[in-house]
PDB file of C-alpha atoms in Angstrom:
ATOM      1  CA  UNK T1156      68.460 116.284  67.992  1.00  0.00           C
ATOM      2  CA  UNK T1157      66.385 113.612  69.657  1.00  0.00           C
ATOM      3  CA  UNK T1158      62.889 114.464  70.769  1.00  0.00           C
ATOM      4  CA  UNK T1159      62.181 114.618  74.480  1.00  0.00           C
ATOM      5  CA  UNK T1160      60.946 111.551  76.306  1.00  0.00           C
ATOM      6  CA  UNK T1161      58.166 111.388  78.858  1.00  0.00           C
ATOM      7  CA  UNK T1162      60.363 112.455  81.771  1.00  0.00           C
ATOM      8  CA  UNK T1163      60.545 116.144  82.635  1.00  0.00           C
ATOM      9  CA  UNK T1164      63.910 117.803  82.151  1.00  0.00           C
ATOM     10  CA  UNK T1165      65.353 121.295  81.944  1.00  0.00           C
ATOM     11  CA  UNK T1166      67.286 120.288  78.816  1.00  0.00           C
ATOM     12  CA  UNK T1167      64.984 117.836  76.971  1.00  0.00           C
ATOM     13  CA  UNK T1168      66.833 117.713  73.619  1.00  0.00           C
ATOM     14  CA  UNK T1169      70.011 115.765  73.084  1.00  0.00           C
ATOM     15  CA  UNK T1170      72.326 115.769  70.070  1.00  0.00           C
ATOM     16  CA  UNK T1171      71.884 112.634  67.929  1.00  0.00           C
ATOM     17  CA  UNK T1172      74.453 113.287  65.173  1.00  0.00           C
ATOM     18  CA  UNK T1173      76.246 116.173  63.470  1.00  0.00           C
ATOM     19  CA  UNK T1174      76.000 116.328  59.683  1.00  0.00           C
ATOM     20  CA  UNK T1175      78.495 118.176  57.543  1.00  0.00           C
ATOM     21  CA  UNK T1176      79.889 118.678  54.068  1.00  0.00           C
ATOM     22  CA  UNK T1177      77.962 121.882  53.374  1.00  0.00           C
ATOM     23  CA  UNK T1178      80.451 124.542  52.338  1.00  0.00           C
ATOM     24  CA  UNK T1179      78.150 127.486  53.016  1.00  0.00           C
ATOM     25  CA  UNK T1180      75.026 128.432  54.987  1.00  0.00           C
ATOM     26  CA  UNK T1181      72.024 126.092  54.894  1.00  0.00           C
ATOM     27  CA  UNK T1182      68.972 127.967  53.604  1.00  0.00           C
ATOM     28  CA  UNK T1183      66.359 125.184  53.432  1.00  0.00           C
ATOM     29  CA  UNK T1184      65.807 121.976  55.371  1.00  0.00           C
ATOM     30  CA  UNK T1185      63.212 119.187  55.224  1.00  0.00           C
ATOM     31  CA  UNK T1186      62.646 115.787  56.836  1.00  0.00           C
ATOM     32  CA  UNK T1187      61.154 112.839  54.962  1.00  0.00           C
ATOM     33  CA  UNK T1188      57.652 111.734  55.901  1.00  0.00           C
ATOM     34  CA  UNK T1189      58.993 108.695  57.786  1.00  0.00           C
ATOM     35  CA  UNK T1190      61.669 110.842  59.529  1.00  0.00           C
ATOM     36  CA  UNK T1191      64.564 108.729  58.254  1.00  0.00           C
ATOM     37  CA  UNK T1192      66.035 111.193  55.733  1.00  0.00           C
ATOM     38  CA  UNK T1193      67.111 114.838  55.962  1.00  0.00           C
ATOM     39  CA  UNK T1194      67.637 117.115  52.945  1.00  0.00           C
ATOM     40  CA  UNK T1195      69.436 120.458  53.208  1.00  0.00           C
ATOM     41  CA  UNK T1196      69.778 123.167  50.551  1.00  0.00           C
ATOM     42  CA  UNK T1197      72.879 125.326  50.880  1.00  0.00           C
ATOM     43  CA  UNK T1198      74.221 128.605  49.494  1.00  0.00           C
ATOM     44  CA  UNK T1199      76.980 126.533  47.865  1.00  0.00           C
ATOM     45  CA  UNK T1200      74.324 125.671  45.195  1.00  0.00           C
ATOM     46  CA  UNK T1201      73.873 122.065  46.319  1.00  0.00           C
ATOM     47  CA  UNK T1202      71.291 119.951  48.125  1.00  0.00           C
ATOM     48  CA  UNK T1203      72.565 117.162  50.329  1.00  0.00           C
ATOM     49  CA  UNK T1204      70.547 114.152  51.509  1.00  0.00           C
ATOM     50  CA  UNK T1205      71.522 112.308  54.685  1.00  0.00           C
ATOM     51  CA  UNK T1206      70.139 109.247  56.434  1.00  0.00           C
ATOM     52  CA  UNK T1207      69.247 109.703  60.083  1.00  0.00           C
ATOM     53  CA  UNK T1208      70.530 106.215  60.870  1.00  0.00           C
ATOM     54  CA  UNK T1209      73.767 104.664  59.690  1.00  0.00           C
ATOM     55  CA  UNK T1210      73.358 102.593  56.513  1.00  0.00           C
ATOM     56  CA  UNK T1211      76.345 100.467  55.637  1.00  0.00           C
ATOM     57  CA  UNK T1212      77.800 101.489  52.267  1.00  0.00           C
ATOM     58  CA  UNK T1213      75.615 104.597  51.921  1.00  0.00           C
ATOM     59  CA  UNK T1214      77.354 107.774  50.853  1.00  0.00           C
ATOM     60  CA  UNK T1215      75.305 110.962  51.400  1.00  0.00           C
ATOM     61  CA  UNK T1216      73.892 112.160  48.093  1.00  0.00           C
ATOM     62  CA  UNK T1217      74.796 115.593  46.725  1.00  0.00           C
ATOM     63  CA  UNK T1218      72.449 117.159  44.167  1.00  0.00           C
ATOM     64  CA  UNK T1219      74.433 119.789  42.299  1.00  0.00           C
ATOM     65  CA  UNK T1220      73.740 121.896  39.253  1.00  0.00           C
ATOM     66  CA  UNK T1221      71.594 124.646  40.731  1.00  0.00           C
ATOM     67  CA  UNK T1222      72.405 128.056  39.229  1.00  0.00           C
ATOM     68  CA  UNK T1223      71.094 129.875  42.323  1.00  0.00           C
ATOM     69  CA  UNK T1224      70.964 128.766  45.952  1.00  0.00           C
ATOM     70  CA  UNK T1225      67.939 126.524  46.544  1.00  0.00           C
ATOM     71  CA  UNK T1226      65.172 128.399  48.350  1.00  0.00           C
ATOM     72  CA  UNK T1227      63.149 125.268  49.060  1.00  0.00           C
ATOM     73  CA  UNK T1228      63.804 121.563  49.584  1.00  0.00           C
ATOM     74  CA  UNK T1229      60.715 119.370  49.918  1.00  0.00           C
ATOM     75  CA  UNK T1230      60.062 115.667  50.283  1.00  0.00           C
ATOM     76  CA  UNK T1231      56.716 114.617  48.838  1.00  0.00           C
ATOM     77  CA  UNK T1232      54.105 113.289  51.240  1.00  0.00           C
ATOM     78  CA  UNK T1233      51.230 110.913  50.696  1.00  0.00           C
ATOM     79  CA  UNK T1234      48.748 113.823  50.922  1.00  0.00           C
ATOM     80  CA  UNK T1235      50.601 115.810  48.240  1.00  0.00           C
ATOM     81  CA  UNK T1236      50.763 112.801  45.908  1.00  0.00           C
ATOM     82  CA  UNK T1237      47.026 112.144  46.402  1.00  0.00           C
ATOM     83  CA  UNK T1238      45.999 115.767  45.810  1.00  0.00           C
ATOM     84  CA  UNK T1239      48.108 115.949  42.653  1.00  0.00           C
ATOM     85  CA  UNK T1240      46.669 112.689  41.312  1.00  0.00           C
ATOM     86  CA  UNK T1241      50.053 110.968  41.388  1.00  0.00           C
ATOM     87  CA  UNK T1242      49.200 107.837  43.371  1.00  0.00           C
ATOM     88  CA  UNK T1243      50.506 104.779  41.543  1.00  0.00           C
ATOM     89  CA  UNK T1244      52.727 106.849  39.239  1.00  0.00           C
ATOM     90  CA  UNK T1245      56.511 107.090  39.331  1.00  0.00           C
ATOM     91  CA  UNK T1246      57.265 110.508  40.809  1.00  0.00           C
ATOM     92  CA  UNK T1247      60.302 112.107  42.438  1.00  0.00           C
ATOM     93  CA  UNK T1248      60.309 111.981  46.209  1.00  0.00           C
ATOM     94  CA  UNK T1249      62.376 115.147  46.634  1.00  0.00           C
ATOM     95  CA  UNK T1250      61.870 118.519  44.977  1.00  0.00           C
ATOM     96  CA  UNK T1251      64.163 121.533  45.053  1.00  0.00           C
ATOM     97  CA  UNK T1252      63.296 125.108  44.125  1.00  0.00           C
ATOM     98  CA  UNK T1253      65.632 127.935  43.211  1.00  0.00           C
ATOM     99  CA  UNK T1254      65.079 131.331  41.654  1.00  0.00           C
TER     100      UNK T1254
END
């Protein structure tokens, strides 16, 4: 969905793109800090990562191997990296949690 513009409207949101390939309900969703990536955790025990904009040659990534459905999908932010003392270190940019 695209955010509303400055003009007033009774239906301010408009569909930008439909993402698929999840074979069960989505239980967790997160946007990257720069709003260009979306990650979704599903009851099919996978996490999928999509680009908001079309990138030639990019195939959406599927992170499999969870033994339980992911209960949290989180992109790291600059504030989180700073508070954890991880600035300047190689760290993952996406975390998933399951029980």
